[in-house]
Amino acid sequence: MLIVPKALYFAASLLINALHSYKAQFIVERKHIPADKIGYVYAVVGVNFVGSLFWSRLSDRFGWHRWISIVAPWLYGVTSLLFIIDLPSVLPKGVQVTMIMGLAHFFSSAIFPLLDAMVFAYLKRENEDASGFGMQRLFGTLAIPFANLSAYGLVKLTGFNGMFGFLLFAVLLYSSIVYFLVDPSLRVGAGKEKADEKMQEAPSLRELFKKTFPALPLLLLFVLSSGYLRAIMHIYQNYMVDGLLGTDRQGPLVLSMVRTVSEAVMFFYSKTLMGLLGVEGVLVISQIAGIMRVLGYGLMAREGQSMIWVAAPLELLKGVNSGLVVSGATRLANQLAPPGSHGTVHGLLAGTYTGLSMLIGGCLSSWLIGNVLSAPADLSDPDSVIYYKLQSMFLWS
């Protein structure tokens, strides 16, 4: 049944998504950061690129995949609590929020690349086909509605502080599963027949790119493009449907339910789709879906709250986009990784998809909204102006 990887992905997804639906609203409402500036705050998530590479190289060199996977979530959770503490006003609020965000994401950047590497090692040791990876990752998707529903209920009952309590619960759950259920003898990058061999020395980054050129650089470039579309939606979508559409906190919850359905279907059938279309074909479809989703938000009519029913169908495309790009790119990266570098390759992939793309997406989107794009003169209401600029930014992107 391969219960361990499924439990790991479920708990990891709870952890990563505990704050996702309402973080932008929290930053705007509690920290008083202007909506057109939150892209610059999110740009610091680009530290994920450095962090993913740092943690994965450290793990490959010393074989610490399991221990880092236990400790890093706690560092992320404790750092995130600084958001709700009134710190001395030595630095401006915007700088404080940005520094906390950067430090928290440096620690969280260890979670998924090391988890992916451990799960591929687990599948190999159990003589399971790596194409079944999507079925394991599916259980992370199934956790998203639970995370968002919990966050929604806690925000409605206790305010924003409640979702930080849920984050600590998710930290405890994930680290406990890693500690008690992941075999300490599990060797990343080795099959069952190599479990007792000497640790394979990790190649340098220069050697790694030389051995995988041009496939790995091209894969990272593709993932950067896909991640950019993900980044601008990640930053602004929940804020837009929640605040500007007046959904009383329900918009992010409803849309998360919708996108989970399509993402779960994509993970479930990823093995079949890759068999029919190849890994490359699956990646092309994922990018087309991402482009269509962003265009849909850019072109939707501005008709107040009813737009959520237009947004919901667009979120079906999000599941196609993220489900296929994660399944395809992660499998391809694992195939490309030379011995002793599996953690590093997964770190490069995750760092590019969630870090470097967020750095570019955050800076470029806020720059466009604040310095380039302007609203028509007949729009005077601040919400209407920012919404118009958001749509224009989606179209330009």
Coordinates of C-alpha atoms in Angstrom, one line a residue:
M1 CA 0.0 0.0 0.0
L2 CA 3.0 2.3 0.3
I3 CA 1.5 4.1 3.3
V4 CA 4.6 5.9 4.4
P5 CA 5.1 8.2 1.3
K6 CA 1.4 8.9 1.2
A7 CA 1.3 9.9 4.8
L8 CA 4.4 12.1 4.3
Y9 CA 2.9 14.0 1.4
F10 CA -0.4 14.5 3.2
A11 CA 1.3 15.9 6.3
A12 CA 3.8 18.0 4.2
S13 CA 1.0 19.5 2.2
L14 CA -0.9 20.4 5.5
L15 CA 2.3 22.1 6.7
I16 CA 3.0 24.1 3.5
N17 CA -0.7 25.1 2.9
A18 CA -1.5 26.0 6.6
L19 CA -1.0 29.8 5.9
H20 CA -1.4 29.9 2.1
S21 CA -5.0 30.9 1.7
Y22 CA -4.9 33.9 4.0
K23 CA -1.3 35.0 4.2
A24 CA -1.7 37.9 1.6
Q25 CA -4.8 39.1 3.5
F26 CA -2.9 38.9 6.8
I27 CA 0.0 41.0 5.3
V28 CA -2.4 43.7 4.0
E29 CA -4.8 43.8 6.9
R30 CA -2.6 43.2 9.9
K31 CA 0.8 44.4 8.7
H32 CA -0.7 47.2 6.7
I33 CA 1.4 46.5 3.6
P34 CA -0.2 48.1 0.5
A35 CA -1.7 45.6 -1.9
D36 CA 0.5 46.8 -4.8
K37 CA 3.6 46.2 -2.7
I38 CA 3.0 42.6 -1.5
G39 CA 4.7 41.3 -4.6
Y40 CA 8.0 42.8 -3.4
V41 CA 7.4 41.0 0.0
Y42 CA 6.7 37.7 -1.7
A43 CA 9.8 38.2 -3.9
V44 CA 11.9 37.3 -0.9
V45 CA 10.6 33.7 -1.3
G46 CA 13.3 33.6 -3.9
V47 CA 15.5 32.5 -1.0
N48 CA 13.8 29.1 -1.7
F49 CA 16.3 28.7 -4.5
V50 CA 19.3 29.2 -2.3
G51 CA 17.7 27.2 0.6
S52 CA 16.7 24.2 -1.6
L53 CA 20.2 24.0 -3.0
F54 CA 21.8 24.4 0.4
W55 CA 19.7 21.8 2.2
S56 CA 19.8 19.3 -0.6
R57 CA 23.6 19.6 -1.1
L58 CA 24.1 19.2 2.7
S59 CA 21.9 16.1 2.6
D60 CA 23.6 14.5 -0.3
R61 CA 27.0 15.1 1.2
F62 CA 26.3 13.7 4.6
G63 CA 23.2 11.6 4.1
W64 CA 21.2 13.8 6.4
H65 CA 17.9 13.7 4.4
R66 CA 15.9 12.3 7.2
W67 CA 17.3 14.5 10.1
I68 CA 17.0 17.7 8.1
S69 CA 13.4 16.7 7.3
I70 CA 12.7 16.5 11.0
V71 CA 14.4 19.7 12.1
A72 CA 13.6 22.1 9.2
P73 CA 9.8 22.1 9.7
W74 CA 10.2 23.2 13.3
L75 CA 12.5 26.0 12.3
Y76 CA 9.9 27.1 9.8
G77 CA 7.1 26.9 12.2
V78 CA 8.8 28.8 15.0
T79 CA 10.1 31.5 12.6
S80 CA 6.6 32.0 11.2
L81 CA 5.3 32.8 14.7
L82 CA 7.3 36.0 14.5
F83 CA 4.5 37.3 12.2
I84 CA 2.1 37.6 15.0
I85 CA 4.5 39.0 17.6
D86 CA 4.8 42.8 18.0
L87 CA 8.5 43.3 17.4
P88 CA 10.3 46.5 18.3
S89 CA 9.8 49.2 15.7
V90 CA 13.5 49.6 14.9
L91 CA 12.8 48.6 11.4
P92 CA 9.8 49.5 9.2
K93 CA 6.9 47.0 9.1
G94 CA 7.6 46.1 5.5
V95 CA 11.2 45.3 6.2
Q96 CA 10.3 43.2 9.2
V97 CA 7.6 41.2 7.3
T98 CA 10.1 40.7 4.4
M99 CA 12.8 39.4 6.7
I100 CA 10.5 37.0 8.6
M101 CA 9.1 35.7 5.3
G102 CA 12.6 35.2 3.9
L103 CA 13.9 33.3 7.0
A104 CA 10.8 31.1 7.2
H105 CA 11.0 30.1 3.6
F106 CA 14.7 29.4 3.8
F107 CA 13.8 26.7 6.4
S108 CA 10.7 25.5 4.5
S109 CA 12.7 25.1 1.3
A110 CA 14.2 21.9 2.7
I111 CA 10.9 20.1 3.0
F112 CA 9.7 19.1 -0.5
P113 CA 13.0 18.5 -2.3
L114 CA 14.2 16.2 0.4
L115 CA 10.8 14.5 0.6
D116 CA 10.7 13.9 -3.1
A117 CA 14.2 12.4 -3.0
M118 CA 13.3 10.1 -0.1
V119 CA 10.1 8.9 -1.8
F120 CA 11.9 8.1 -5.0
A121 CA 14.5 6.2 -2.9
Y122 CA 11.7 4.4 -1.1
L123 CA 10.0 3.4 -4.4
K124 CA 13.2 2.1 -5.8
R125 CA 14.0 0.1 -2.6
E126 CA 10.5 -1.5 -2.8
N127 CA 11.0 -2.3 -6.5
E128 CA 8.2 0.0 -7.5
D129 CA 8.1 1.8 -10.8
A130 CA 9.0 5.5 -10.5
S131 CA 6.1 6.4 -12.7
G132 CA 3.9 5.7 -9.7
F133 CA 5.3 8.8 -8.0
G134 CA 2.1 10.8 -9.0
M135 CA 0.0 8.4 -6.9
Q136 CA 2.0 9.2 -3.8
R137 CA 2.0 12.9 -4.5
L138 CA -1.8 12.7 -5.0
F139 CA -2.2 12.4 -1.2
G140 CA -0.5 15.8 -0.8
T141 CA -3.2 17.3 -3.0
L142 CA -5.9 15.6 -0.9
A143 CA -4.6 17.5 2.2
I144 CA -5.1 20.9 0.6
P145 CA -8.9 21.2 1.2
F146 CA -8.4 20.0 4.8
A147 CA -5.7 22.6 5.3
N148 CA -7.8 25.4 3.8
L149 CA -11.0 24.4 5.6
S150 CA -9.1 24.4 8.9
A151 CA -7.6 27.7 8.2
Y152 CA -10.9 29.2 7.1
G153 CA -12.7 28.0 10.3
L154 CA -9.9 29.2 12.6
V155 CA -9.7 32.6 10.9
K156 CA -13.5 33.1 11.2
L157 CA -13.5 31.9 14.9
T158 CA -10.2 33.3 16.2
G159 CA -8.9 35.7 13.7
F160 CA -5.6 35.2 11.9
N161 CA -3.8 33.9 14.9
G162 CA -5.7 30.6 14.8
M163 CA -4.1 29.5 11.5
F164 CA -0.6 29.8 13.1
G165 CA -1.7 27.3 15.8
F166 CA -2.8 25.0 13.0
L167 CA 0.7 25.5 11.4
L168 CA 2.4 24.2 14.6
F169 CA 0.1 21.1 14.6
A170 CA 1.1 20.4 11.0
V171 CA 4.8 20.8 11.9
L172 CA 4.4 18.3 14.8
L173 CA 2.5 15.8 12.6
Y174 CA 5.0 15.9 9.7
S175 CA 8.2 15.7 11.8
S176 CA 6.7 12.8 13.8
I177 CA 5.9 10.8 10.7
V178 CA 9.5 11.3 9.4
Y179 CA 11.0 10.4 12.8
F180 CA 8.9 7.3 13.5
L181 CA 8.1 5.9 10.0
V182 CA 11.0 6.7 7.7
D183 CA 13.6 4.0 8.0
P184 CA 17.0 5.5 9.2
S185 CA 18.8 3.1 6.8
L186 CA 17.0 4.5 3.7
R187 CA 19.6 5.5 1.2
V188 CA 18.7 8.3 -1.2
G189 CA 20.0 7.6 -4.8
A190 CA 20.5 3.8 -4.1
G191 CA 18.4 0.7 -4.6
K192 CA 18.0 -2.2 -2.2
E193 CA 21.0 -3.9 -3.7
K194 CA 23.3 -0.8 -2.8
A195 CA 22.0 -0.2 0.7
D196 CA 25.2 -1.3 2.4
E197 CA 27.6 0.3 0.0
K198 CA 29.8 3.3 0.9
M199 CA 28.0 6.7 0.5
Q200 CA 28.3 7.9 -3.1
E201 CA 30.3 11.2 -3.2
A202 CA 28.1 14.0 -4.5
P203 CA 29.4 15.6 -7.7
S204 CA 30.1 19.4 -7.7
L205 CA 27.5 21.6 -9.4
R206 CA 29.8 22.2 -12.3
E207 CA 30.2 18.4 -12.8
L208 CA 26.4 18.0 -12.4
F209 CA 25.5 20.4 -15.1
K210 CA 28.3 19.1 -17.4
K211 CA 26.9 15.5 -17.1
T212 CA 23.3 16.6 -17.6
F213 CA 23.8 19.3 -20.3
P214 CA 21.6 20.4 -22.0
A215 CA 18.7 18.5 -20.6
L216 CA 18.8 19.7 -17.0
P217 CA 19.3 23.5 -17.8
L218 CA 16.4 23.3 -20.3
L219 CA 14.2 21.6 -17.8
L220 CA 15.0 24.3 -15.2
L221 CA 14.2 27.0 -17.8
F222 CA 10.9 25.4 -18.5
V223 CA 10.1 25.1 -14.8
L224 CA 11.1 28.7 -14.3
S225 CA 8.5 29.8 -16.9
S226 CA 5.8 27.6 -15.4
G227 CA 6.7 28.7 -11.9
Y228 CA 6.4 32.4 -12.9
L229 CA 2.8 31.9 -13.8
R230 CA 2.2 30.0 -10.6
A231 CA 3.9 32.8 -8.6
I232 CA 1.8 35.7 -9.8
M233 CA -1.4 33.7 -9.1
H234 CA 0.0 32.5 -5.7
I235 CA 0.6 36.1 -4.6
Y236 CA -2.6 37.9 -5.8
Q237 CA -5.4 35.4 -6.5
N238 CA -6.6 34.7 -3.0
Y239 CA -6.4 38.4 -2.1
M240 CA -8.4 39.3 -5.2
V241 CA -11.2 36.8 -4.8
D242 CA -11.4 37.3 -1.1
G243 CA -11.2 41.1 -0.7
L244 CA -12.1 42.6 -4.0
L245 CA -14.9 40.1 -4.7
G246 CA -16.3 40.4 -1.2
T247 CA -16.5 36.7 -0.5
D248 CA -16.2 37.0 3.3
R249 CA -13.2 34.6 3.4
Q250 CA -15.0 31.9 1.5
G251 CA -13.5 32.6 -1.9
P252 CA -10.1 31.0 -1.3
L253 CA -11.8 28.0 0.4
V254 CA -14.2 27.3 -2.5
L255 CA -11.5 27.7 -5.2
S256 CA -9.1 25.4 -3.3
M257 CA -11.8 22.7 -3.3
V258 CA -12.2 23.1 -7.1
R259 CA -8.6 23.0 -8.0
T260 CA -8.0 20.0 -5.7
V261 CA -10.4 17.9 -7.8
S262 CA -8.5 18.5 -11.1
E263 CA -5.1 18.2 -9.4
A264 CA -6.0 14.9 -7.8
V265 CA -7.2 13.6 -11.2
M266 CA -4.0 14.6 -12.8
F267 CA -1.8 12.9 -10.2
F268 CA -4.0 9.8 -10.3
Y269 CA -3.7 9.5 -14.1
S270 CA -0.2 10.9 -14.5
K271 CA 1.4 7.5 -15.0
T272 CA -1.1 6.8 -17.8
L273 CA -0.7 10.2 -19.4
M274 CA 3.1 10.0 -19.4
G275 CA 2.8 6.5 -21.0
L276 CA 0.6 8.0 -23.8
L277 CA 2.2 11.4 -24.3
G278 CA 5.6 11.0 -22.9
V279 CA 7.0 13.2 -20.1
E280 CA 7.6 16.1 -22.5
G281 CA 4.1 16.0 -23.8
V282 CA 2.7 16.1 -20.3
L283 CA 4.9 19.2 -19.5
V284 CA 3.6 21.0 -22.6
I285 CA 0.0 20.4 -21.7
S286 CA 0.7 21.7 -18.2
Q287 CA 2.1 25.0 -19.5
I288 CA -0.8 25.5 -21.9
A289 CA -3.2 25.1 -18.9
G290 CA -1.2 27.6 -16.8
I291 CA -1.3 30.2 -19.6
M292 CA -5.0 29.7 -20.2
R293 CA -5.7 30.2 -16.4
V294 CA -3.8 33.5 -16.2
L295 CA -5.5 34.8 -19.4
G296 CA -8.8 33.8 -17.9
Y297 CA -8.3 35.9 -14.8
G298 CA -7.0 38.8 -17.0
L299 CA -10.0 38.8 -19.3
M300 CA -12.9 37.9 -16.9
A301 CA -15.7 40.6 -16.7
R302 CA -15.7 42.8 -13.7
E303 CA -19.1 42.0 -12.3
G304 CA -18.6 41.9 -8.6
Q305 CA -19.1 38.9 -6.4
S306 CA -20.6 36.8 -9.2
M307 CA -17.1 36.5 -10.7
I308 CA -16.2 33.7 -8.3
W309 CA -18.4 31.4 -10.5
V310 CA -16.2 32.4 -13.4
A311 CA -13.0 31.9 -11.3
A312 CA -14.0 28.4 -10.2
P313 CA -13.9 26.8 -13.7
L314 CA -10.5 28.5 -14.2
E315 CA -9.2 26.8 -11.1
L316 CA -9.7 23.4 -12.8
L317 CA -6.9 24.5 -15.1
K318 CA -4.7 25.1 -12.1
G319 CA -4.9 21.5 -11.1
V320 CA -4.0 20.4 -14.7
N321 CA -1.0 22.8 -14.6
S322 CA 0.4 22.0 -11.2
G323 CA -0.5 18.3 -11.2
L324 CA 1.2 17.6 -14.5
V325 CA 4.3 19.9 -14.1
V326 CA 5.1 18.4 -10.7
S327 CA 4.6 14.8 -11.9
G328 CA 6.5 15.2 -15.1
A329 CA 9.3 17.5 -14.1
T330 CA 10.1 15.7 -10.8
R331 CA 10.2 12.3 -12.6
L332 CA 12.4 13.7 -15.4
A333 CA 14.7 15.4 -12.9
N334 CA 15.1 12.1 -11.0
Q335 CA 16.0 10.3 -14.2
L336 CA 18.6 12.9 -15.1
A337 CA 20.3 12.9 -11.6
P338 CA 23.7 11.2 -11.6
P339 CA 24.6 9.0 -8.6
G340 CA 25.0 10.9 -5.4
S341 CA 23.1 14.0 -6.7
H342 CA 19.5 13.2 -6.4
G343 CA 18.8 15.5 -3.5
T344 CA 20.7 18.3 -5.3
V345 CA 18.7 17.9 -8.5
H346 CA 15.4 17.9 -6.6
G347 CA 16.7 21.0 -4.7
L348 CA 17.5 22.8 -8.0
L349 CA 14.0 21.9 -9.4
A350 CA 12.1 22.9 -6.3
G351 CA 14.2 26.1 -5.8
T352 CA 13.6 27.2 -9.3
Y353 CA 9.8 26.4 -9.3
T354 CA 9.0 27.9 -5.9
G355 CA 12.0 30.2 -5.2
L356 CA 13.6 31.8 -8.3
S357 CA 10.2 32.1 -10.0
M358 CA 8.7 33.8 -7.0
L359 CA 11.6 36.3 -6.9
I360 CA 11.0 37.2 -10.5
G361 CA 7.2 37.1 -10.3
G362 CA 7.0 39.2 -7.1
C363 CA 9.3 41.9 -8.3
L364 CA 8.1 42.1 -11.9
S365 CA 4.4 42.0 -10.9
S366 CA 4.7 44.8 -8.3
W367 CA 6.8 46.9 -10.6
L368 CA 4.2 46.6 -13.4
I369 CA 1.3 47.4 -11.0
G370 CA 3.1 50.3 -9.3
N371 CA 5.1 51.9 -12.0
V372 CA 3.9 50.9 -15.5
L373 CA 0.2 50.1 -15.5
S374 CA -2.5 52.7 -15.0
A375 CA -6.3 52.6 -14.7
P376 CA -8.7 54.6 -16.9
A377 CA -9.7 58.0 -15.6
D378 CA -13.3 56.9 -15.0
L379 CA -12.2 54.4 -12.3
S380 CA -11.8 56.3 -9.0
D381 CA -12.6 53.6 -6.4
P382 CA -9.3 52.3 -5.0
D383 CA -10.5 48.6 -5.2
S384 CA -11.6 49.1 -8.8
V385 CA -8.2 50.6 -9.7
I386 CA -6.1 47.9 -8.1
Y387 CA -8.3 45.2 -9.6
Y388 CA -7.9 46.7 -13.1
K389 CA -4.2 46.8 -12.6
L390 CA -4.1 43.2 -11.4
Q391 CA -6.0 42.1 -14.5
S392 CA -3.6 44.1 -16.8
M393 CA -0.6 42.5 -15.0
F394 CA -2.0 39.0 -15.6
L395 CA -2.5 39.8 -19.3
W396 CA 1.0 41.3 -19.7
S397 CA 2.5 38.2 -17.9

